[in-house]
Short mmCIF file of C-alpha atoms and ligand atoms in Angstrom, two decimals:
data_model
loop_
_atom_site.label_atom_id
_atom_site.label_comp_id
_atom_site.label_asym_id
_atom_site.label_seq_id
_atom_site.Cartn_x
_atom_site.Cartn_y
_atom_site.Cartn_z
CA UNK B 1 1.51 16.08 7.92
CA UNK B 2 -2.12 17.50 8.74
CA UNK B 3 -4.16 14.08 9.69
CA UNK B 4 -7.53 13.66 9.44
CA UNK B 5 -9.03 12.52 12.48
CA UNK B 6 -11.24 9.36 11.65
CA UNK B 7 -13.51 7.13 13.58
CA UNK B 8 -13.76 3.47 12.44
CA UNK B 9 -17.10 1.19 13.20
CA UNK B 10 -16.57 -2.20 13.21
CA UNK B 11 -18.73 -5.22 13.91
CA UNK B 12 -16.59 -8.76 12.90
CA UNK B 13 -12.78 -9.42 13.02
CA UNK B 14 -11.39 -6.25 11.43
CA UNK B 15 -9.37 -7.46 9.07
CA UNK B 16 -10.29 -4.63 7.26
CA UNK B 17 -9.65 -2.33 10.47
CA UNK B 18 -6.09 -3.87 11.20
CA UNK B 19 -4.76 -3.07 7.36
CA UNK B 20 -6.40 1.03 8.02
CA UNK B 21 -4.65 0.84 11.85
CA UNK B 22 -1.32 -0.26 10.05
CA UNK B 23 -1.30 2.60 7.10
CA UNK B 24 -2.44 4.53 9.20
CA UNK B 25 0.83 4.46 11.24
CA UNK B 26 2.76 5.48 8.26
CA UNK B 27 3.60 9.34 8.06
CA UNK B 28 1.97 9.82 4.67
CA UNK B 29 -1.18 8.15 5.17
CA UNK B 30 -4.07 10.90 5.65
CA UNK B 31 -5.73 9.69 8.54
CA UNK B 32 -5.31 9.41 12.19
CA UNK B 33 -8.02 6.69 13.98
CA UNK B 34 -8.92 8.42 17.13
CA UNK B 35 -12.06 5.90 17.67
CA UNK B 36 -13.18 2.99 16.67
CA UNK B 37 -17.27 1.74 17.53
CA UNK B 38 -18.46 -1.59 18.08
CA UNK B 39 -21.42 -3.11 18.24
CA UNK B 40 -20.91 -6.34 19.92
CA UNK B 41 -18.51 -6.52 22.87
CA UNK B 42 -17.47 -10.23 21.83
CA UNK B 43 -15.84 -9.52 18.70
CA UNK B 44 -12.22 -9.76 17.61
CA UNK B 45 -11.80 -6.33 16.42
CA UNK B 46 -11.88 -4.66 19.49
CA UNK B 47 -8.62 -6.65 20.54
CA UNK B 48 -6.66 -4.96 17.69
CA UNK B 49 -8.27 -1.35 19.39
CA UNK B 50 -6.53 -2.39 22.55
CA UNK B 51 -3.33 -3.33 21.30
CA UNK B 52 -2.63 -0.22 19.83
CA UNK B 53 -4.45 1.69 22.45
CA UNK B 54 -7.59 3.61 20.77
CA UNK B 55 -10.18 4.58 22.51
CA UNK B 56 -13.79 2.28 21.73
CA UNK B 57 -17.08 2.99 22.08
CA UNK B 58 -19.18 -0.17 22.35
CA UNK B 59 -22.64 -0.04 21.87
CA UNK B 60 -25.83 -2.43 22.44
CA UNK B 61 -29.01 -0.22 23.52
CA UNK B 62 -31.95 1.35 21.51
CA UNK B 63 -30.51 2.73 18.49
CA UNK B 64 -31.10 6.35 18.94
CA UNK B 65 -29.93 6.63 22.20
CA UNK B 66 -26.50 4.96 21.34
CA UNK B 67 -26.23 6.82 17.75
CA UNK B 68 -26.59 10.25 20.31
CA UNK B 69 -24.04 8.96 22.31
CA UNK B 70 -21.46 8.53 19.46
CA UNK B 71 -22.34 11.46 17.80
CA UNK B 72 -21.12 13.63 21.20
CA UNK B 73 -17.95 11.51 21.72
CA UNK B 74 -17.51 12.03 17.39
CA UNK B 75 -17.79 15.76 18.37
CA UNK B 76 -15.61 15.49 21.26
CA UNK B 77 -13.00 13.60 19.64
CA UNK B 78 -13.26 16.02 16.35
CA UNK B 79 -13.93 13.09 14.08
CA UNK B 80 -14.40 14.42 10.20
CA UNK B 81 -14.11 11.12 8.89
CA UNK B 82 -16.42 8.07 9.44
CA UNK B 83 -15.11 4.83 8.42
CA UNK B 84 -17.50 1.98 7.71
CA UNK B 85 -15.21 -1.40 7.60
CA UNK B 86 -17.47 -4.10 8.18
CA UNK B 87 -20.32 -2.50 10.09
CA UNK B 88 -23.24 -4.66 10.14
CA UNK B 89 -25.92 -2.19 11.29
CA UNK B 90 -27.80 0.43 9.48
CA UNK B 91 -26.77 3.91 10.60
CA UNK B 92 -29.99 6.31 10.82
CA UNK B 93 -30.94 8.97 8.56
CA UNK B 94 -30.52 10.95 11.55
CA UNK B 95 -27.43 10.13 12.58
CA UNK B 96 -25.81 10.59 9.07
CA UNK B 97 -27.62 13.84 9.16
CA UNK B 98 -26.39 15.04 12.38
CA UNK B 99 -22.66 13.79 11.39
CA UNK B 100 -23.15 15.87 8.47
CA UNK B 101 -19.59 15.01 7.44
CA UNK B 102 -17.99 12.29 5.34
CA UNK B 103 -18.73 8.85 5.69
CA UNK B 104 -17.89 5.44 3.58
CA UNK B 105 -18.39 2.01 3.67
CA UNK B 106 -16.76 -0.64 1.66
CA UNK B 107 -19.20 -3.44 -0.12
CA UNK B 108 -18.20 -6.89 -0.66
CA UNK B 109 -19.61 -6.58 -4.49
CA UNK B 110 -19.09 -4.42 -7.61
CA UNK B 111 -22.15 -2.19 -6.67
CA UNK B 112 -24.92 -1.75 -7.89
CA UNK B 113 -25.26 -5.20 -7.82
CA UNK B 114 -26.05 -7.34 -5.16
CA UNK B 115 -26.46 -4.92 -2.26
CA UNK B 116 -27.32 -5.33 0.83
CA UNK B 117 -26.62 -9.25 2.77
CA UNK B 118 -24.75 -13.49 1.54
CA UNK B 119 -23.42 -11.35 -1.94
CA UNK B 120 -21.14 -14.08 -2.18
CA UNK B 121 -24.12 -15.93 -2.41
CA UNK B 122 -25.82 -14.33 -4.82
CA UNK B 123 -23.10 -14.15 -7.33
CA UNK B 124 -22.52 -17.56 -7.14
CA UNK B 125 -26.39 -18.03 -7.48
CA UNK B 126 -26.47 -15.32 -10.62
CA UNK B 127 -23.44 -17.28 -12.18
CA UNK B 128 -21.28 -13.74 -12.51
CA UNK B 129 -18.04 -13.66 -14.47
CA UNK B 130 -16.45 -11.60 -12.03
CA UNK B 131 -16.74 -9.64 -8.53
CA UNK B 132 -15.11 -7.67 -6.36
CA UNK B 133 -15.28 -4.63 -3.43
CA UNK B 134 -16.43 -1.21 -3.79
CA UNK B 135 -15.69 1.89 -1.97
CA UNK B 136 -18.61 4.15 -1.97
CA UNK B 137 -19.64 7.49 -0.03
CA UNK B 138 -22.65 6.48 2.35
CA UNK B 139 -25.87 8.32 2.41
CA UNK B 140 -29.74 7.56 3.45
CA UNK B 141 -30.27 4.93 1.17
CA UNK B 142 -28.68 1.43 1.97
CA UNK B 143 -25.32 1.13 -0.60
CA UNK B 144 -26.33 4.45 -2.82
CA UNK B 145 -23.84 6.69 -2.33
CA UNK B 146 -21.50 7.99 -4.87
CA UNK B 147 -18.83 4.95 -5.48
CA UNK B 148 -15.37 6.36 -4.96
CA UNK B 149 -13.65 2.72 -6.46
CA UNK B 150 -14.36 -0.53 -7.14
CA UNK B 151 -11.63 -3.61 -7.53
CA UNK B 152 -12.70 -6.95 -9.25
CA UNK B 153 -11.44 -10.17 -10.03
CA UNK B 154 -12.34 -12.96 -12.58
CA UNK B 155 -14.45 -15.55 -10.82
CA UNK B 156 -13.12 -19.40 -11.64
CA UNK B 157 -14.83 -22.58 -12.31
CA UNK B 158 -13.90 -23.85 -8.88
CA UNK B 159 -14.71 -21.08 -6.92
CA UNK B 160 -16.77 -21.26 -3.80
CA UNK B 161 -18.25 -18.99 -1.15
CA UNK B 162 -15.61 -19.07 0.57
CA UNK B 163 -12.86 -18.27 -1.94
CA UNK B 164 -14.90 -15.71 -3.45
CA UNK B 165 -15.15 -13.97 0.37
CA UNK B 166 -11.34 -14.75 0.63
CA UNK B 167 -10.40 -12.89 -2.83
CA UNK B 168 -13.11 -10.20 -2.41
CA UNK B 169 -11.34 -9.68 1.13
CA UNK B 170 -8.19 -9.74 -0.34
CA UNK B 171 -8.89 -6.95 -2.44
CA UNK B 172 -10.61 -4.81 0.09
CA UNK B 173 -7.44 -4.24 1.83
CA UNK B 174 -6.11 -2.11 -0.79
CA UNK B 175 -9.28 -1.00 -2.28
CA UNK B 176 -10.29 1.20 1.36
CA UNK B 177 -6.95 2.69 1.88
CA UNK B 178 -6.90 3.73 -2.16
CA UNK B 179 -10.36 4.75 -1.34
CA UNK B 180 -9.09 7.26 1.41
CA UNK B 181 -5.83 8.75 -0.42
CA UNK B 182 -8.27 9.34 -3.83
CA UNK B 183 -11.01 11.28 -2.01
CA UNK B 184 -8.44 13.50 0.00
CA UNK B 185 -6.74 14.19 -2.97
C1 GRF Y 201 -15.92 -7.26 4.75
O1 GRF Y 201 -15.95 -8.24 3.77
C2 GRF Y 201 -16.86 -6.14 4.37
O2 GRF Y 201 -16.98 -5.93 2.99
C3 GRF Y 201 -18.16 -6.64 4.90
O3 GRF Y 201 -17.81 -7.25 6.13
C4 GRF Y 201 -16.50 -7.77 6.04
C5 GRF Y 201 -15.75 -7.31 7.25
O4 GRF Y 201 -14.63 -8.02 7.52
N1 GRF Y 201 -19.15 -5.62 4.97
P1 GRF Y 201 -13.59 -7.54 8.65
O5 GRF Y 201 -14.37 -7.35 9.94
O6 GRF Y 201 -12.94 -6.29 8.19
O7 GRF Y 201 -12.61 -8.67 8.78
#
């Protein structure tokens, strides 16, 4: 089957990364990860880009100068696909721009609410009945774009930061790779 090649950014553990490597892998799944771009050499993501040998790009200088320098290896690499799974920096309007092609992100809240940074926090804080992930097309504006799904789960009495991050997490897994098989549909 006709794969679409994809470039993943990255910034933490990639949890989210290692669940899109593995489906990936399977025959049916639409995408092929031909690059994945970090932003901090120290992180435990990049391990999982060695192990299954894809090429990485990591980055650390002024912002334009490394957003030109992934947007040649993107075109070298004939990425149509960006990937957003746990990226911590703000791409530029220019870059998206120059891209000019899809990219998504996944949210650790049932957008629009709480975008942006701690929305485990602020859930808590706003005493929500429930939260979640959503999937969501990325454009100029910081968590805009058009929301391809969301997932969500009822939040309980004893629930903390960190269980809410653990069952929002949880859910992500499934949500991105849904994410990916609805929009190529
Ligand atoms: C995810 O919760 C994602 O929603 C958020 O950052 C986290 C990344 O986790 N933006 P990982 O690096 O995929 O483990």
């Amino acid at each position: 089957m006709a794969k679409i090649n994809t470039c993943v950014f990255i910034s933490g553990k990639g949890t989210n990364l290692k669940r899109l490597i593995l489906n990936s892998n399977q025959y049916s799944f639409p995408i092929k990860i031909k690059l994945i771009v970090c932003n901090n050499k120290n992180v435990e993501g990049l391990k999982l880009a060695k192990k299954w040998s894809i090429p990485y790009l990591i980055f650390c200088n002024k912002q334009n100068l490394s957003e030109n320098k992934i947007l040649i290896e993107l075109k070298t690499k004939k990425i149509n696909l960006i990937l957003l799974a746990g990226y911590m920096k703000i791409l530029s309007r220019k870059f998206i721009r120059s891209f000019g092609k899809s990219i998504i992100n996944i949210h650790p809240s049932l957008l629009p609410k709480f975008k942006g940074l701690n929305t485990f926090e602020k859930v808590l804080k706003n005493k929500e009945k429930k939260t979640g992930c959503t999937v969501h097309f990325v454009t100029e504006k910081l968590d805009e774009g058009k929301i391809i799904l969301k997932k969500f789960f009822y939040i309980d009495k004893k629930d903390n930061v960190a269980s809410i991050k653990r069952k929002t997490q949880n859910l992500e897994y499934n949500a991105f790779s849904e994410a990916i098989i609805k929009i190529m549909k």
